[in-house]
């Protein structure tokens, strides 16, 4: 710092006297370089560096000359000093460095419970706190993981705005429980084979017990109460849950190409330019601006290719099949376990079988033939 | 001195009659608004112009910008 001060430029103004030329010559003979020497009415001024000031002062007494010193670059911000360069470097480096991080992760448009669960999952993925942008896994991988953890979600939007990531979970549509209005009194029988796990009965008498294996069509809950020789048709109502396995075969091309949504970007188009096909939304601007052009949002579509291997079967195919089955099965159905039976890799196709252990209400009502 | 390696002989360069560069032993004799006098080796150089701007003056080198040069006078100093 001290050293660089020595090289700061000063302006020296000297009153014009007879001995001035001799003084200036003496300066040059003392190896002092004078820059930008100009003459005004009664003054001569020049630039030199601070380092020479002691020599100049010494010579000044010899020649009996008075002068004024003006610092030129004290109020100049960008001086040619290393400290200024270091400062500039830091000035640009700090924002650049901090822009390499994701600082804020938030969950929007979710119920408090959902956002709580989601942030827990994000925490597991080490995506909760500040992390480097380039350490962030691909959006589709994050989405896959979240969807495999939260089966009640159908999609997670991932937006990135600067150093902020916003997760927006979309709930899977809840299929309304069909209200069974038929007042027909009857028994409950099994419509699938399985092992009974629990009952949720409103009316009726159990015929089978928990952990019993039942077959399709077997009577589960009787709607007839017998007292002595009379039998009263009372009607059974409720749900009987049973575990059963679903076997599912799949056959997929080995290479799967799919598109995911990337970032939204703003683009400008001149008024006479052709419309491009991939614009998503036109930004509202003042009317006079439409004379010049349009600004539109473009949704980037990232094409991705996945080559299936044994690991990606677990990661991709099973959750997909899971989603498919859970969609087809009635509500309250739980998939307890998934098991990959076998996978065979051909040249370009992957075939395999997956077993799902499903827990579902297997009871359906069967009217009792009352005879009279 | 490094410039000695490149330039040993005294030299005067006049560029476009607006700039003058003098190399060699140099003494400033007079400095005024409209004229300057230098002693260069055995000669006296008197330059007259509307205004002067000495870009650099140091030992054995002068770079001078002139506006509207009127006269350059070179006379041998007779002892």
mmCIF file of C-alpha atoms in Angstrom, chain A residues 54-312:
data_model
loop_
_atom_site.group_PDB
_atom_site.id
_atom_site.type_symbol
_atom_site.label_atom_id
_atom_site.label_comp_id
_atom_site.label_asym_id
_atom_site.label_seq_id
_atom_site.Cartn_x
_atom_site.Cartn_y
_atom_site.Cartn_z
ATOM 1 C CA UNK A 54 11.633 15.001 -1.534
ATOM 2 C CA UNK A 55 14.110 15.689 -4.363
ATOM 3 C CA UNK A 56 11.893 18.435 -5.745
ATOM 4 C CA UNK A 57 11.658 20.062 -2.305
ATOM 5 C CA UNK A 58 15.402 19.944 -1.865
ATOM 6 C CA UNK A 59 16.013 21.584 -5.229
ATOM 7 C CA UNK A 60 13.311 24.122 -4.561
ATOM 8 C CA UNK A 61 15.350 25.696 -1.730
ATOM 9 C CA UNK A 62 18.401 25.906 -3.940
ATOM 10 C CA UNK A 63 16.507 27.777 -6.618
ATOM 11 C CA UNK A 64 14.255 29.761 -4.316
ATOM 12 C CA UNK A 65 11.053 28.669 -5.976
ATOM 13 C CA UNK A 66 7.597 28.324 -4.467
ATOM 14 C CA UNK A 67 5.044 25.863 -5.703
ATOM 15 C CA UNK A 68 1.784 24.197 -4.890
ATOM 16 C CA UNK A 69 1.187 20.492 -4.930
ATOM 17 C CA UNK A 70 -2.147 19.081 -5.975
ATOM 18 C CA UNK A 71 -2.977 15.469 -5.571
ATOM 19 C CA UNK A 72 -4.569 14.328 -8.748
ATOM 20 C CA UNK A 73 -5.862 10.888 -8.052
ATOM 21 C CA UNK A 74 -6.819 10.931 -4.406
ATOM 22 C CA UNK A 75 -10.444 11.240 -5.330
ATOM 23 C CA UNK A 76 -10.034 9.026 -8.315
ATOM 24 C CA UNK A 77 -11.638 5.680 -7.545
ATOM 25 C CA UNK A 78 -9.872 3.405 -9.994
ATOM 26 C CA UNK A 79 -6.264 4.159 -9.258
ATOM 27 C CA UNK A 80 -3.575 2.066 -10.775
ATOM 28 C CA UNK A 81 -2.838 0.242 -7.562
ATOM 29 C CA UNK A 82 -2.927 -3.411 -6.796
ATOM 30 C CA UNK A 83 -5.362 -2.836 -3.942
ATOM 31 C CA UNK A 84 -7.821 -1.359 -6.433
ATOM 32 C CA UNK A 85 -7.433 -4.330 -8.736
ATOM 33 C CA UNK A 86 -7.895 -6.765 -5.883
ATOM 34 C CA UNK A 87 -10.970 -4.833 -4.815
ATOM 35 C CA UNK A 88 -12.376 -4.939 -8.320
ATOM 36 C CA UNK A 89 -11.715 -8.641 -8.531
ATOM 37 C CA UNK A 90 -13.514 -9.235 -5.249
ATOM 38 C CA UNK A 91 -16.330 -6.985 -6.407
ATOM 39 C CA UNK A 92 -17.005 -9.248 -9.357
ATOM 40 C CA UNK A 93 -15.985 -12.519 -7.744
ATOM 41 C CA UNK A 94 -18.331 -12.328 -4.747
ATOM 42 C CA UNK A 95 -21.588 -12.045 -6.697
ATOM 43 C CA UNK A 96 -20.323 -14.630 -9.153
ATOM 44 C CA UNK A 97 -19.428 -16.999 -6.343
ATOM 45 C CA UNK A 98 -22.730 -16.554 -4.592
ATOM 46 C CA UNK A 99 -24.643 -16.959 -7.810
ATOM 47 C CA UNK A 100 -23.275 -20.468 -8.041
ATOM 48 C CA UNK A 101 -25.434 -21.521 -5.111
ATOM 49 C CA UNK A 102 -29.068 -22.235 -4.588
ATOM 50 C CA UNK A 103 -29.941 -20.337 -1.461
ATOM 51 C CA UNK A 104 -33.593 -20.833 -1.035
ATOM 52 C CA UNK A 105 -35.751 -23.861 -1.475
ATOM 53 C CA UNK A 106 -39.444 -23.377 -1.039
ATOM 54 C CA UNK A 107 -42.583 -25.374 -1.451
ATOM 55 C CA UNK A 108 -45.551 -23.528 -2.826
ATOM 56 C CA UNK A 109 -49.195 -24.261 -3.397
ATOM 57 C CA UNK A 110 -49.187 -27.122 -0.942
ATOM 58 C CA UNK A 111 -50.978 -27.849 2.272
ATOM 59 C CA UNK A 112 -48.863 -27.372 5.393
ATOM 60 C CA UNK A 113 -48.625 -31.137 5.850
ATOM 61 C CA UNK A 114 -47.557 -31.665 2.287
ATOM 62 C CA UNK A 115 -44.900 -29.006 2.427
ATOM 63 C CA UNK A 116 -43.682 -30.428 5.716
ATOM 64 C CA UNK A 117 -43.374 -33.909 4.226
ATOM 65 C CA UNK A 118 -41.883 -32.595 1.036
ATOM 66 C CA UNK A 119 -39.220 -30.592 2.816
ATOM 67 C CA UNK A 120 -38.366 -33.691 4.782
ATOM 68 C CA UNK A 121 -37.858 -35.592 1.566
ATOM 69 C CA UNK A 122 -35.808 -32.721 0.178
ATOM 70 C CA UNK A 123 -33.718 -32.845 3.290
ATOM 71 C CA UNK A 124 -33.034 -36.512 2.644
ATOM 72 C CA UNK A 125 -31.889 -35.605 -0.846
ATOM 73 C CA UNK A 126 -29.639 -32.865 0.576
ATOM 74 C CA UNK A 127 -31.623 -30.322 -1.341
ATOM 75 C CA UNK A 128 -32.881 -28.379 1.619
ATOM 76 C CA UNK A 129 -30.237 -25.835 2.369
ATOM 77 C CA UNK A 130 -27.786 -23.860 0.324
ATOM 78 C CA UNK A 131 -26.072 -26.084 -2.214
ATOM 79 C CA UNK A 132 -24.019 -25.598 -5.329
ATOM 80 C CA UNK A 133 -26.040 -25.323 -8.521
ATOM 81 C CA UNK A 134 -23.900 -27.828 -10.311
ATOM 82 C CA UNK A 135 -24.352 -30.355 -7.513
ATOM 83 C CA UNK A 136 -28.063 -30.274 -8.086
ATOM 84 C CA UNK A 137 -29.246 -33.487 -9.693
ATOM 85 C CA UNK A 138 -31.323 -33.289 -12.796
ATOM 86 C CA UNK A 139 -34.881 -32.029 -12.325
ATOM 87 C CA UNK A 140 -36.360 -35.266 -13.583
ATOM 88 C CA UNK A 141 -34.332 -37.269 -11.099
ATOM 89 C CA UNK A 142 -35.522 -35.085 -8.240
ATOM 90 C CA UNK A 143 -39.072 -35.388 -9.450
ATOM 91 C CA UNK A 144 -38.772 -39.129 -9.763
ATOM 92 C CA UNK A 145 -37.494 -39.458 -6.234
ATOM 93 C CA UNK A 146 -40.177 -37.225 -4.800
ATOM 94 C CA UNK A 147 -42.914 -39.008 -6.692
ATOM 95 C CA UNK A 148 -41.647 -42.376 -5.561
ATOM 96 C CA UNK A 149 -41.690 -41.163 -1.959
ATOM 97 C CA UNK A 150 -45.006 -39.377 -2.148
ATOM 98 C CA UNK A 151 -47.377 -41.595 -3.978
ATOM 99 C CA UNK A 152 -50.237 -39.190 -3.373
ATOM 100 C CA UNK A 153 -48.689 -36.681 -5.721
ATOM 101 C CA UNK A 154 -49.156 -36.857 -9.436
ATOM 102 C CA UNK A 155 -46.549 -34.300 -10.420
ATOM 103 C CA UNK A 156 -44.071 -31.877 -8.954
ATOM 104 C CA UNK A 157 -43.337 -28.658 -10.773
ATOM 105 C CA UNK A 158 -39.790 -27.511 -10.276
ATOM 106 C CA UNK A 159 -39.148 -23.872 -11.048
ATOM 107 C CA UNK A 160 -35.806 -22.208 -10.706
ATOM 108 C CA UNK A 161 -35.708 -18.472 -10.357
ATOM 109 C CA UNK A 162 -32.175 -17.251 -9.970
ATOM 110 C CA UNK A 163 -30.869 -18.752 -6.789
ATOM 111 C CA UNK A 164 -34.244 -19.972 -5.644
ATOM 112 C CA UNK A 165 -35.916 -23.285 -6.296
ATOM 113 C CA UNK A 166 -39.634 -23.630 -5.968
ATOM 114 C CA UNK A 167 -41.341 -26.965 -5.710
ATOM 115 C CA UNK A 168 -44.994 -27.083 -6.510
ATOM 116 C CA UNK A 169 -46.596 -30.424 -5.811
ATOM 117 C CA UNK A 170 -49.714 -31.395 -7.656
ATOM 118 C CA UNK A 171 -51.955 -33.754 -5.824
ATOM 119 C CA UNK A 172 -53.271 -36.779 -7.590
ATOM 120 C CA UNK A 173 -56.974 -36.367 -8.139
ATOM 121 C CA UNK A 174 -58.935 -38.080 -5.406
ATOM 122 C CA UNK A 175 -61.524 -40.330 -6.872
ATOM 123 C CA UNK A 176 -64.757 -39.739 -5.079
ATOM 124 C CA UNK A 177 -66.037 -42.696 -3.226
ATOM 125 C CA UNK A 178 -69.009 -43.927 -5.119
ATOM 126 C CA UNK A 179 -71.992 -43.616 -2.935
ATOM 127 C CA UNK A 180 -73.723 -46.911 -2.888
ATOM 128 C CA UNK A 181 -77.344 -46.126 -2.728
ATOM 129 C CA UNK A 182 -78.785 -49.480 -3.470
ATOM 130 C CA UNK A 183 -80.866 -50.512 -0.564
ATOM 131 C CA UNK A 184 -80.832 -54.128 -1.539
ATOM 132 C CA UNK A 185 -80.084 -56.222 1.486
ATOM 133 C CA UNK A 186 -77.519 -58.852 0.923
ATOM 134 C CA UNK A 187 -74.378 -60.690 1.878
ATOM 135 C CA UNK A 188 -70.850 -59.552 1.224
ATOM 136 C CA UNK A 189 -68.867 -61.908 -0.959
ATOM 137 C CA UNK A 190 -65.313 -61.793 -2.241
ATOM 138 C CA UNK A 191 -64.723 -60.613 -5.768
ATOM 139 C CA UNK A 192 -61.058 -61.512 -5.626
ATOM 140 C CA UNK A 193 -59.006 -64.195 -3.970
ATOM 141 C CA UNK A 194 -56.736 -63.093 -1.159
ATOM 142 C CA UNK A 195 -55.921 -63.128 2.529
ATOM 143 C CA UNK A 196 -58.213 -61.129 4.804
ATOM 144 C CA UNK A 197 -56.384 -58.467 6.740
ATOM 145 C CA UNK A 198 -59.101 -56.432 8.420
ATOM 146 C CA UNK A 199 -62.792 -55.635 8.458
ATOM 147 C CA UNK A 200 -64.572 -52.349 8.405
ATOM 148 C CA UNK A 201 -68.156 -53.415 8.886
ATOM 149 C CA UNK A 202 -71.287 -51.439 9.476
ATOM 150 C CA UNK A 203 -73.706 -54.336 9.532
ATOM 151 C CA UNK A 204 -73.508 -58.050 9.264
ATOM 152 C CA UNK A 205 -71.962 -61.109 10.780
ATOM 153 C CA UNK A 206 -68.452 -62.252 9.974
ATOM 154 C CA UNK A 207 -68.180 -65.606 8.344
ATOM 155 C CA UNK A 208 -64.434 -65.620 7.811
ATOM 156 C CA UNK A 209 -61.783 -64.426 10.205
ATOM 157 C CA UNK A 210 -58.721 -62.295 9.732
ATOM 158 C CA UNK A 211 -55.771 -64.071 8.087
ATOM 159 C CA UNK A 212 -58.145 -66.478 6.391
ATOM 160 C CA UNK A 213 -57.504 -67.164 2.755
ATOM 161 C CA UNK A 214 -60.628 -66.590 0.714
ATOM 162 C CA UNK A 215 -61.470 -67.434 -2.852
ATOM 163 C CA UNK A 216 -63.303 -65.449 -5.430
ATOM 164 C CA UNK A 217 -67.033 -65.700 -4.743
ATOM 165 C CA UNK A 218 -66.707 -66.941 -1.169
ATOM 166 C CA UNK A 219 -69.108 -65.538 1.417
ATOM 167 C CA UNK A 220 -67.360 -63.089 3.691
ATOM 168 C CA UNK A 221 -70.042 -61.411 5.746
ATOM 169 C CA UNK A 222 -73.486 -62.759 6.160
ATOM 170 C CA UNK A 223 -76.501 -60.496 6.097
ATOM 171 C CA UNK A 224 -78.773 -63.069 7.634
ATOM 172 C CA UNK A 225 -79.059 -63.347 11.365
ATOM 173 C CA UNK A 226 -80.337 -66.618 12.617
ATOM 174 C CA UNK A 227 -82.153 -66.863 15.896
ATOM 175 C CA UNK A 228 -83.420 -70.297 16.516
ATOM 176 C CA UNK A 229 -85.165 -71.408 13.411
ATOM 177 C CA UNK A 230 -86.055 -67.948 12.178
ATOM 178 C CA UNK A 231 -83.689 -66.094 10.026
ATOM 179 C CA UNK A 232 -83.882 -62.353 9.693
ATOM 180 C CA UNK A 233 -82.520 -60.798 6.578
ATOM 181 C CA UNK A 234 -80.670 -57.896 7.998
ATOM 182 C CA UNK A 235 -78.261 -57.104 5.208
ATOM 183 C CA UNK A 236 -74.504 -56.791 5.460
ATOM 184 C CA UNK A 237 -72.664 -53.568 4.784
ATOM 185 C CA UNK A 238 -69.074 -52.588 5.044
ATOM 186 C CA UNK A 239 -65.667 -53.286 3.691
ATOM 187 C CA UNK A 240 -63.445 -56.307 3.915
ATOM 188 C CA UNK A 241 -59.824 -55.796 3.136
ATOM 189 C CA UNK A 242 -57.591 -58.493 1.795
ATOM 190 C CA UNK A 243 -54.080 -58.806 0.489
ATOM 191 C CA UNK A 244 -53.523 -60.258 -2.917
ATOM 192 C CA UNK A 245 -50.806 -60.220 -5.494
ATOM 193 C CA UNK A 246 -51.043 -58.674 -8.896
ATOM 194 C CA UNK A 247 -48.660 -59.890 -11.506
ATOM 195 C CA UNK A 248 -47.798 -57.415 -14.147
ATOM 196 C CA UNK A 249 -45.743 -57.964 -17.239
ATOM 197 C CA UNK A 250 -44.138 -55.144 -19.088
ATOM 198 C CA UNK A 251 -42.281 -54.810 -22.311
ATOM 199 C CA UNK A 252 -40.475 -51.586 -23.035
ATOM 200 C CA UNK A 253 -38.018 -50.373 -25.607
ATOM 201 C CA UNK A 254 -34.568 -50.258 -24.095
ATOM 202 C CA UNK A 255 -34.049 -46.670 -25.109
ATOM 203 C CA UNK A 256 -36.762 -44.308 -24.009
ATOM 204 C CA UNK A 257 -36.875 -40.735 -25.223
ATOM 205 C CA UNK A 258 -39.052 -38.308 -23.420
ATOM 206 C CA UNK A 259 -39.403 -34.609 -22.975
ATOM 207 C CA UNK A 260 -39.383 -32.724 -19.749
ATOM 208 C CA UNK A 261 -40.011 -29.102 -19.123
ATOM 209 C CA UNK A 262 -37.011 -26.955 -18.645
ATOM 210 C CA UNK A 263 -36.680 -23.326 -17.815
ATOM 211 C CA UNK A 264 -38.979 -20.636 -19.067
ATOM 212 C CA UNK A 265 -37.102 -18.069 -21.061
ATOM 213 C CA UNK A 266 -38.030 -14.682 -22.449
ATOM 214 C CA UNK A 267 -37.512 -13.998 -26.132
ATOM 215 C CA UNK A 268 -37.968 -10.989 -28.303
ATOM 216 C CA UNK A 269 -39.384 -11.019 -31.793
ATOM 217 C CA UNK A 270 -39.549 -8.117 -34.235
ATOM 218 C CA UNK A 271 -42.996 -7.285 -35.520
ATOM 219 C CA UNK A 272 -42.202 -8.463 -39.044
ATOM 220 C CA UNK A 273 -40.619 -11.672 -37.912
ATOM 221 C CA UNK A 274 -42.359 -14.985 -38.329
ATOM 222 C CA UNK A 275 -43.918 -16.617 -35.330
ATOM 223 C CA UNK A 276 -41.976 -19.511 -34.040
ATOM 224 C CA UNK A 277 -43.884 -22.599 -33.096
ATOM 225 C CA UNK A 278 -42.625 -23.088 -29.606
ATOM 226 C CA UNK A 279 -43.834 -19.966 -27.907
ATOM 227 C CA UNK A 280 -45.803 -20.575 -24.799
ATOM 228 C CA UNK A 281 -47.209 -17.277 -23.712
ATOM 229 C CA UNK A 282 -47.056 -13.732 -24.991
ATOM 230 C CA UNK A 283 -46.077 -11.141 -22.437
ATOM 231 C CA UNK A 284 -48.498 -8.266 -22.089
ATOM 232 C CA UNK A 285 -46.841 -5.016 -23.090
ATOM 233 C CA UNK A 286 -48.103 -1.529 -23.880
ATOM 234 C CA UNK A 287 -49.896 -1.326 -27.228
ATOM 235 C CA UNK A 288 -47.381 0.965 -28.897
ATOM 236 C CA UNK A 289 -44.778 -1.690 -28.306
ATOM 237 C CA UNK A 290 -46.541 -4.136 -30.619
ATOM 238 C CA UNK A 291 -45.432 -1.893 -33.491
ATOM 239 C CA UNK A 292 -41.888 -2.856 -32.699
ATOM 240 C CA UNK A 293 -42.222 -6.431 -31.691
ATOM 241 C CA UNK A 294 -43.348 -8.905 -29.117
ATOM 242 C CA UNK A 295 -41.865 -10.475 -26.082
ATOM 243 C CA UNK A 296 -42.876 -14.038 -25.502
ATOM 244 C CA UNK A 297 -42.175 -16.728 -23.012
ATOM 245 C CA UNK A 298 -40.808 -19.939 -24.286
ATOM 246 C CA UNK A 299 -41.024 -23.147 -22.396
ATOM 247 C CA UNK A 300 -37.905 -25.059 -22.989
ATOM 248 C CA UNK A 301 -38.466 -28.713 -23.661
ATOM 249 C CA UNK A 302 -35.536 -30.867 -22.801
ATOM 250 C CA UNK A 303 -35.368 -34.090 -24.662
ATOM 251 C CA UNK A 304 -33.996 -36.860 -22.559
ATOM 252 C CA UNK A 305 -33.002 -40.327 -23.325
ATOM 253 C CA UNK A 306 -32.835 -43.109 -20.840
ATOM 254 C CA UNK A 307 -31.276 -46.422 -21.495
ATOM 255 C CA UNK A 308 -32.874 -48.888 -19.180
ATOM 256 C CA UNK A 309 -30.715 -51.074 -17.011
ATOM 257 C CA UNK A 310 -31.444 -53.078 -13.896
ATOM 258 C CA UNK A 311 -31.188 -50.090 -11.624
ATOM 259 C CA UNK A 312 -33.374 -47.845 -13.733
#
